[in-house]
Short mmCIF file of C-alpha atoms and ligand atoms in Angstrom, two decimals:
data_model
loop_
_atom_site.label_atom_id
_atom_site.label_comp_id
_atom_site.label_asym_id
_atom_site.label_seq_id
_atom_site.Cartn_x
_atom_site.Cartn_y
_atom_site.Cartn_z
CA UNK A 622 -174.48 47.49 106.66
CA UNK A 623 -172.94 45.97 109.64
CA UNK A 624 -171.69 47.56 112.93
CA UNK A 625 -167.85 46.95 113.25
CA UNK A 626 -166.44 45.83 116.45
CA UNK A 627 -163.33 48.18 116.18
CA UNK A 628 -162.07 50.68 113.80
CA UNK A 629 -158.70 52.22 114.13
CA UNK A 630 -158.66 55.79 115.41
CA UNK A 631 -158.47 58.66 112.89
CA UNK A 632 -158.93 62.04 113.69
CA UNK A 633 -157.99 63.87 110.44
CA UNK A 634 -154.70 65.56 110.86
CA UNK A 635 -152.49 62.26 110.38
CA UNK A 636 -152.14 62.65 106.58
CA UNK A 637 -150.52 66.12 107.08
CA UNK A 638 -148.04 65.04 109.60
CA UNK A 639 -147.09 61.84 107.54
CA UNK A 640 -146.61 64.25 104.40
CA UNK A 641 -144.50 66.29 106.38
CA UNK A 642 -142.31 63.42 107.22
CA UNK A 643 -141.86 62.29 103.50
CA UNK A 644 -141.54 66.07 102.13
CA UNK A 645 -139.78 68.05 104.66
CA UNK A 646 -138.16 66.01 107.21
CA UNK A 647 -136.74 63.56 104.86
CA UNK A 648 -136.04 61.13 107.65
CA UNK A 649 -138.36 58.05 107.67
CA UNK A 650 -136.18 55.80 110.19
CA UNK A 651 -136.58 56.01 113.88
CA UNK A 652 -135.82 58.65 116.61
CA UNK A 653 -136.79 61.61 114.39
CA UNK A 654 -138.67 64.61 115.11
CA UNK A 655 -142.06 62.81 115.66
CA UNK A 656 -140.75 60.11 117.73
CA UNK A 657 -139.19 62.70 120.09
CA UNK A 658 -142.52 64.71 120.17
CA UNK A 659 -144.21 61.61 121.16
CA UNK A 660 -141.75 60.83 123.70
CA UNK A 661 -141.90 64.34 125.15
CA UNK A 662 -145.78 64.43 124.90
CA UNK A 663 -145.96 61.08 127.08
CA UNK A 664 -143.19 62.48 129.59
CA UNK A 665 -144.98 66.04 129.99
CA UNK A 666 -148.63 64.99 130.00
CA UNK A 667 -148.32 61.66 131.94
CA UNK A 668 -145.70 62.95 134.27
CA UNK A 669 -142.88 60.17 133.82
CA UNK A 670 -139.12 60.90 133.66
CA UNK A 671 -138.67 59.00 130.47
CA UNK A 672 -140.74 57.63 127.57
CA UNK A 673 -139.28 55.74 124.46
CA UNK A 674 -141.59 54.98 121.59
CA UNK A 675 -141.10 51.24 120.54
CA UNK A 676 -142.46 49.08 117.64
CA UNK A 677 -144.98 47.57 119.92
CA UNK A 678 -146.25 47.03 123.48
CA UNK A 679 -144.86 43.54 123.02
CA UNK A 680 -141.48 44.88 122.32
CA UNK A 681 -141.75 47.40 125.27
CA UNK A 682 -142.41 44.32 127.59
CA UNK A 683 -139.34 42.54 126.06
CA UNK A 684 -137.18 45.47 126.78
CA UNK A 685 -138.45 45.40 130.21
CA UNK A 686 -137.48 41.70 130.81
CA UNK A 687 -134.06 42.46 129.43
CA UNK A 688 -133.71 45.47 131.59
CA UNK A 689 -134.61 43.65 135.01
CA UNK A 690 -132.26 40.95 133.91
CA UNK A 691 -134.48 37.97 133.97
CA UNK A 692 -132.51 34.76 134.09
CA UNK A 693 -133.66 31.25 133.41
CA UNK A 694 -135.65 30.03 136.33
CA UNK A 695 -136.79 33.50 137.62
CA UNK A 696 -140.41 33.75 138.48
CA UNK A 697 -142.78 36.24 137.16
CA UNK A 698 -146.16 36.85 138.92
CA UNK A 699 -149.03 37.80 136.49
CA UNK A 700 -152.73 37.24 135.73
CA UNK A 701 -153.66 34.34 133.45
CA UNK A 702 -156.47 36.54 132.02
CA UNK A 703 -154.34 38.64 129.70
CA UNK A 704 -152.70 39.00 126.15
CA UNK A 705 -149.96 36.55 125.51
CA UNK A 706 -147.26 39.29 125.27
CA UNK A 707 -147.74 40.19 128.98
CA UNK A 708 -145.71 37.01 129.85
CA UNK A 709 -144.07 35.82 126.49
CA UNK A 710 -141.76 38.60 126.85
CA UNK A 711 -140.47 37.07 130.14
CA UNK A 712 -140.70 33.66 128.84
CA UNK A 713 -138.11 34.50 126.13
CA UNK A 714 -135.62 35.24 128.68
CA UNK A 715 -136.26 31.91 130.25
CA UNK A 716 -138.61 33.01 133.15
CA UNK A 717 -141.25 30.84 134.57
CA UNK A 718 -144.68 32.45 134.97
CA UNK A 719 -146.63 31.98 138.12
CA UNK A 720 -150.27 32.96 137.34
CA UNK A 721 -152.61 33.89 140.15
CA UNK A 722 -156.40 34.40 140.04
CA UNK A 723 -158.26 37.67 138.97
CA UNK A 724 -160.78 39.86 140.92
CA UNK A 725 -164.25 39.14 139.38
CA UNK A 726 -165.14 42.86 139.58
CA UNK A 727 -162.42 44.42 137.52
CA UNK A 728 -160.78 41.36 135.76
CA UNK A 729 -157.34 42.60 137.07
CA UNK A 730 -154.91 40.51 139.18
CA UNK A 731 -156.20 39.96 142.71
CA UNK A 732 -153.67 41.90 144.76
CA UNK A 733 -154.51 39.90 147.84
CA UNK A 734 -153.17 36.63 146.27
CA UNK A 735 -149.77 37.95 145.16
CA UNK A 736 -147.87 37.67 148.58
CA UNK A 737 -148.68 33.99 148.91
CA UNK A 738 -147.33 33.23 145.33
CA UNK A 739 -143.97 34.82 145.99
CA UNK A 740 -140.92 32.55 146.36
CA UNK A 741 -137.25 33.10 146.44
CA UNK A 742 -137.16 32.90 142.65
CA UNK A 743 -139.83 35.77 142.18
CA UNK A 744 -138.44 38.74 140.34
CA UNK A 745 -141.16 40.73 139.19
CA UNK A 746 -144.85 41.55 139.44
CA UNK A 747 -146.71 42.20 136.17
CA UNK A 748 -150.05 43.87 136.83
CA UNK A 749 -152.30 44.22 133.79
CA UNK A 750 -154.79 47.16 133.83
CA UNK A 751 -157.68 45.56 132.08
CA UNK A 752 -160.06 47.73 130.08
CA UNK A 753 -158.01 50.87 131.11
CA UNK A 754 -159.12 50.26 134.70
CA UNK A 755 -156.21 50.39 137.08
CA UNK A 756 -155.12 47.48 139.44
CA UNK A 757 -154.72 48.25 143.07
CA UNK A 758 -151.34 49.88 142.72
CA UNK A 759 -150.79 50.93 146.28
CA UNK A 760 -150.93 47.41 147.56
CA UNK A 761 -148.99 45.99 144.66
CA UNK A 762 -146.16 48.52 145.12
CA UNK A 763 -146.12 47.99 149.01
CA UNK A 764 -145.65 44.28 148.27
CA UNK A 765 -143.03 44.77 145.83
CA UNK A 766 -141.18 47.06 148.18
CA UNK A 767 -141.34 44.50 151.01
CA UNK A 768 -140.04 41.70 148.94
CA UNK A 769 -137.77 43.73 146.84
CA UNK A 770 -139.44 42.91 143.45
CA UNK A 771 -139.74 45.11 140.38
CA UNK A 772 -143.00 46.06 138.97
CA UNK A 773 -143.67 46.24 135.32
CA UNK A 774 -146.86 47.79 134.50
CA UNK A 775 -148.77 46.21 131.18
CA UNK A 776 -150.72 49.50 130.58
CA UNK A 777 -151.32 48.50 126.94
CA UNK A 778 -155.01 49.45 127.29
CA UNK A 779 -154.32 52.22 129.95
CA UNK A 780 -153.15 55.10 128.03
CA UNK A 781 -154.75 58.36 129.55
CA UNK A 782 -156.32 56.36 132.63
CA UNK A 783 -155.37 57.31 136.07
CA UNK A 784 -155.10 55.74 139.53
CA UNK A 785 -155.45 58.22 142.38
CA UNK A 786 -154.22 60.99 140.06
CA UNK A 787 -151.35 58.95 138.63
CA UNK A 788 -151.20 57.93 134.95
CA UNK A 789 -151.20 54.10 134.40
CA UNK A 790 -147.93 52.96 133.32
CA UNK A 791 -146.02 55.58 135.37
CA UNK A 792 -146.21 53.90 138.67
CA UNK A 793 -144.11 50.77 138.47
CA UNK A 794 -140.31 50.49 137.70
CA UNK A 795 -141.39 50.24 134.13
CA UNK A 796 -144.59 50.66 132.09
CA UNK A 797 -145.74 49.46 128.65
CA UNK A 798 -148.08 51.06 126.27
CA UNK A 799 -149.58 49.69 123.19
CA UNK A 800 -150.58 52.17 120.17
CA UNK A 801 -151.87 49.04 118.12
CA UNK A 802 -154.94 49.64 115.74
CA UNK A 803 -157.27 48.16 118.51
CA UNK A 804 -156.15 50.70 121.23
CA UNK A 805 -157.29 54.08 122.15
CA UNK A 806 -154.48 55.79 120.18
CA UNK A 807 -152.75 54.07 117.23
CA UNK A 808 -149.88 54.25 114.94
CA UNK A 809 -150.72 50.91 113.32
CA UNK A 810 -148.29 49.01 115.17
CA UNK A 811 -146.38 50.62 118.14
CA UNK A 812 -145.96 51.03 121.71
CA UNK A 813 -143.85 52.76 124.37
CA UNK A 814 -141.73 52.12 127.29
CA UNK A 815 -141.94 54.33 130.26
CA UNK A 816 -139.20 54.42 132.83
CA UNK A 817 -139.73 55.54 136.40
CA UNK A 818 -136.88 53.57 137.78
CA UNK A 819 -133.99 55.89 136.55
CA UNK A 820 -131.42 53.25 136.95
CA UNK A 821 -132.76 51.85 133.64
CA UNK A 822 -132.43 55.08 131.72
CA UNK A 823 -129.13 54.63 130.06
CA UNK A 824 -129.34 50.73 129.38
CA UNK A 825 -132.92 51.28 127.94
CA UNK A 826 -131.50 53.44 125.03
CA UNK A 827 -128.88 50.84 124.33
CA UNK A 828 -131.04 47.79 124.23
CA UNK A 829 -133.50 49.65 121.80
CA UNK A 830 -130.62 50.61 119.65
CA UNK A 831 -129.53 47.04 118.95
CA UNK A 832 -127.34 46.92 121.93
CA UNK A 833 -125.19 50.00 120.72
CA UNK A 834 -124.49 53.27 122.46
CA UNK A 835 -125.50 55.06 119.24
CA UNK A 836 -127.84 57.42 121.29
CA UNK A 837 -124.97 58.73 123.17
CA UNK A 838 -122.98 58.91 120.01
CA UNK A 839 -125.87 61.14 118.31
CA UNK A 840 -125.73 63.39 121.60
CA UNK A 841 -121.91 63.84 121.18
CA UNK A 842 -121.44 62.16 124.61
CA UNK A 843 -119.11 59.32 123.05
CA UNK A 844 -116.88 59.81 120.08
CA UNK A 845 -117.67 56.51 118.32
CA UNK A 846 -120.57 54.10 118.69
CA UNK A 847 -120.02 50.63 119.33
CA UNK A 848 -121.67 47.38 120.51
CA UNK A 849 -121.92 47.33 124.25
CA UNK A 850 -124.73 45.10 125.51
CA UNK A 851 -127.41 42.62 124.15
CA UNK A 852 -130.47 44.50 122.45
CA UNK A 853 -132.62 44.56 119.35
CA UNK A 854 -134.33 47.03 116.96
CA UNK A 855 -137.33 48.45 118.87
CA UNK A 856 -137.39 51.79 116.95
CA UNK A 857 -140.78 52.71 115.04
CA UNK A 858 -140.49 54.37 111.68
CA UNK A 859 -141.25 58.37 111.68
CA UNK A 860 -144.25 57.64 109.48
CA UNK A 861 -145.78 55.75 112.36
CA UNK A 862 -144.68 58.18 114.85
CA UNK A 863 -146.30 61.14 112.90
CA UNK A 864 -149.62 59.36 112.74
CA UNK A 865 -149.63 58.73 116.60
CA UNK A 866 -148.57 62.36 117.20
CA UNK A 867 -151.69 63.77 115.46
CA UNK A 868 -153.83 61.80 117.95
CA UNK A 869 -151.69 62.57 120.89
CA UNK A 870 -152.21 66.38 120.04
CA UNK A 871 -155.98 65.75 120.65
CA UNK A 872 -155.79 62.94 123.14
CA UNK A 873 -158.44 64.68 125.51
CA UNK A 874 -160.94 64.79 122.49
CA UNK A 875 -160.48 61.14 121.91
CA UNK A 876 -160.66 60.23 125.53
CA UNK A 877 -163.77 62.30 126.15
CA UNK A 878 -165.55 60.72 122.97
CA UNK A 879 -164.72 57.29 124.31
CA UNK A 880 -166.07 57.82 127.79
CA UNK A 881 -169.14 59.36 126.19
CA UNK A 882 -169.73 56.16 124.43
CA UNK A 883 -168.85 54.09 127.50
CA UNK A 884 -171.55 56.08 129.59
CA UNK A 885 -174.07 55.57 126.92
CA UNK A 886 -173.80 52.04 126.90
CA UNK A 887 -173.65 51.84 130.77
CA UNK A 888 -176.84 54.05 130.99
CA UNK A 889 -178.73 52.20 128.28
CA UNK A 890 -177.94 48.68 129.81
CA UNK A 891 -178.64 49.64 133.40
CA UNK A 892 -182.05 48.24 133.38
CA UNK A 893 -180.92 44.76 132.37
CA UNK A 894 -178.38 44.73 135.15
CA UNK A 895 -181.08 45.81 137.57
CA UNK A 896 -183.03 42.91 136.21
CA UNK A 897 -180.21 40.43 137.06
CA UNK A 898 -179.92 39.53 133.19
CA UNK A 899 -176.34 40.96 132.88
CA UNK A 900 -173.40 42.40 134.66
CA UNK A 901 -171.81 45.70 134.00
CA UNK A 902 -168.11 47.05 134.43
CA UNK A 903 -167.12 48.16 137.77
CA UNK A 904 -164.87 51.12 138.24
CA UNK A 905 -163.33 51.35 141.71
CA UNK A 906 -163.00 54.62 143.59
CA UNK A 907 -159.73 56.27 142.94
CA UNK A 908 -159.67 54.81 139.40
CA UNK A 909 -160.49 57.24 136.37
CA UNK A 910 -160.59 54.81 133.18
CA UNK A 911 -160.40 55.80 129.60
CA UNK A 912 -163.34 53.95 127.96
CA UNK A 913 -160.89 51.37 126.32
CA UNK A 914 -163.59 48.71 126.27
CA UNK A 915 -167.27 48.13 126.94
CA UNK A 916 -168.01 44.68 128.20
CA UNK A 917 -171.11 43.05 129.79
CA UNK A 918 -170.87 39.60 131.40
CA UNK A 919 -173.81 37.06 130.74
CA UNK A 920 -174.80 34.27 133.23
CA UNK A 921 -172.65 31.65 131.55
CA UNK A 922 -170.86 30.75 128.31
CA UNK A 923 -173.95 29.48 126.68
CA UNK A 924 -176.01 32.51 127.22
CA UNK A 925 -173.04 34.54 125.77
CA UNK A 926 -172.77 32.33 122.68
CA UNK A 927 -176.54 32.83 121.85
CA UNK A 928 -176.33 36.54 122.41
CA UNK A 929 -173.13 36.78 120.23
CA UNK A 930 -175.11 34.72 117.52
CA UNK A 931 -178.09 36.92 117.68
CA UNK A 932 -176.23 40.13 117.50
CA UNK A 933 -174.23 38.65 114.52
CA UNK A 934 -177.51 37.92 112.85
CA UNK A 935 -178.51 41.55 113.46
CA UNK A 936 -175.20 42.64 111.95
CA UNK A 937 -173.50 43.65 114.99
CA UNK A 938 -169.87 42.40 115.55
CA UNK A 939 -168.89 41.56 119.01
CA UNK A 940 -166.06 39.87 120.72
CA UNK A 941 -165.20 37.67 123.78
CA UNK A 942 -161.58 37.93 125.02
CA UNK A 943 -158.64 35.99 126.35
CA UNK A 944 -158.54 32.32 126.82
CA UNK A 945 -156.81 31.98 130.05
CA UNK A 946 -153.03 31.50 129.33
CA UNK A 947 -152.47 28.75 131.98
CA UNK A 948 -154.62 26.36 130.05
CA UNK A 949 -153.23 27.15 126.60
CA UNK A 950 -150.61 25.02 124.93
CA UNK A 951 -147.62 27.21 125.74
CA UNK A 952 -148.92 28.00 129.19
CA UNK A 953 -148.74 24.25 130.20
CA UNK A 954 -144.96 24.50 129.26
CA UNK A 955 -144.00 27.73 130.82
CA UNK A 956 -146.28 28.45 133.71
CA UNK A 957 -147.97 27.22 136.79
CA UNK A 958 -151.15 28.50 138.38
CA UNK A 959 -150.61 29.34 141.97
CA UNK A 960 -153.69 28.80 144.29
CA UNK A 961 -157.16 28.02 142.84
CA UNK A 962 -158.76 29.48 139.56
CA UNK A 963 -162.01 30.44 140.88
CA UNK A 964 -162.59 33.46 138.64
CA UNK A 965 -160.29 33.34 135.67
CA UNK A 966 -161.79 30.51 133.51
CA UNK A 967 -165.41 31.24 134.88
CA UNK A 968 -165.21 35.03 133.90
CA UNK A 969 -163.46 34.81 130.87
CA UNK A 970 -166.24 32.45 129.54
CA UNK A 971 -169.04 34.97 130.16
CA UNK A 972 -167.58 38.25 129.06
CA UNK A 973 -168.65 39.93 125.80
CA UNK A 974 -167.21 43.06 124.33
CA UNK A 975 -169.33 45.39 122.43
CA UNK A 976 -168.32 47.58 119.52
CA UNK A 977 -166.27 50.45 120.86
CA UNK A 978 -163.98 52.83 118.95
CA UNK A 979 -163.28 56.52 118.37
CA UNK A 980 -166.27 58.40 116.94
CA UNK A 981 -168.60 55.31 116.87
CA UNK A 982 -172.05 56.60 115.77
CA UNK A 983 -174.49 57.15 118.46
CA UNK A 984 -177.28 55.39 116.32
CA UNK A 985 -174.89 52.32 116.43
CA UNK A 986 -174.58 52.43 120.13
CA UNK A 987 -178.52 52.84 120.44
CA UNK A 988 -178.73 49.80 118.02
CA UNK A 989 -176.63 47.53 119.98
CA UNK A 990 -178.40 48.25 123.35
CA UNK A 991 -181.82 47.94 121.74
CA UNK A 992 -180.72 44.43 120.27
CA UNK A 993 -179.32 43.25 123.33
CA UNK A 994 -182.56 44.18 125.28
CA UNK A 995 -184.67 42.44 122.55
CA UNK A 996 -182.57 39.29 123.15
CA UNK A 997 -183.34 39.20 126.99
CA UNK A 998 -186.97 40.02 126.44
CA UNK A 999 -187.32 36.90 124.29
C1 LIG B 1295 -152.65 44.92 123.24
C2 LIG B 1295 -152.13 44.43 124.33
C3 LIG B 1295 -150.70 43.98 124.22
C4 LIG B 1295 -149.79 44.01 123.12
O1 LIG B 1295 -149.88 45.27 122.34
P1 LIG B 1295 -149.00 45.15 120.92
O2 LIG B 1295 -148.60 46.72 120.86
O3 LIG B 1295 -149.88 44.72 119.88
O4 LIG B 1295 -147.75 44.41 121.10
C5 LIG B 1295 -150.15 43.53 125.48
N1 LIG B 1295 -150.96 43.39 126.60
C6 LIG B 1295 -152.12 43.77 126.48
C7 LIG B 1295 -152.85 43.89 127.92
C8 LIG B 1295 -152.73 44.19 125.54
O5 LIG B 1295 -154.07 44.68 125.44
#
């Protein structure tokens, strides 16, 4: 028996809704009943003017880059400690990525370094809410306003988390969610684009429908549909949307369950933190997270490697996370690092993520805590 690092969320109602798509609705392609239900669920529960389900968060980010009209040479400010798609979406449109350092406490973009990285080419700031813990959005939005920049939130990990009462993904001009298997709510592969800036509403529908005004046609607003802009196919199948909708209906239940696991880890490992053996995640005041991830930080990479090996020998699967993008092969071509890399590389080398998924067994969590304690007792 081994303890998995991740399992896709499954709550029990998914099969019924998928069955309904096949046997009753008889429409498997995009923008059917369940896609609309998911869009509306996000709009109502997270309080955003418009949400559009997409085939992935990667694709939601690509839509965002098209919407804000990224042109070759435009600059994008982002953290280097993130997933490839956060910046690749903009590189596809010809942007140059300007990476800045993260804060060691939250692993999020350091809001105090943004202003110095702005040039006349800067077009957008892309905060990534790591582990579902919000970036300092007040400061980021204030800078964006001062310099007339867009803000695209990568809230892939932030569904159901808040910053001062506002849902992550709903504060920037655009926000991007992921419903990948590794995220809190899943449809296998999927995501959503959240649109706060209403000037993007019409064009977003067009870009998502292969550059056509098909959505308007279906609503009877135009009498034929045609190619009007660039675009692609960013519509997920109804089968996937049905799976997701079953989970959104019990979103609180999933959130509470994950937070419970997160708190169990925190309390169980607190003594090791107090002994100075490890560091634990920090949640700034004003931030309500969603238990997306539980990580610890070891003294350095060599301790992390031995701990990871030790846990593996004890059938516990853990994972480190991003290799900083500025030092990756593509990063060397498409980006530069502004300022000094004080924390990005150092912190990324000592982070270890523990098994975390919906409904993980209590005894697994206890086992992981015990084995980590045993490792540090040696
Ligand atoms: C998972 C993730 C993505 C990509 O999500 P997909 O839905 O798999 O495309 C992007 N950014 C971050 C920060 C992520 O964690």
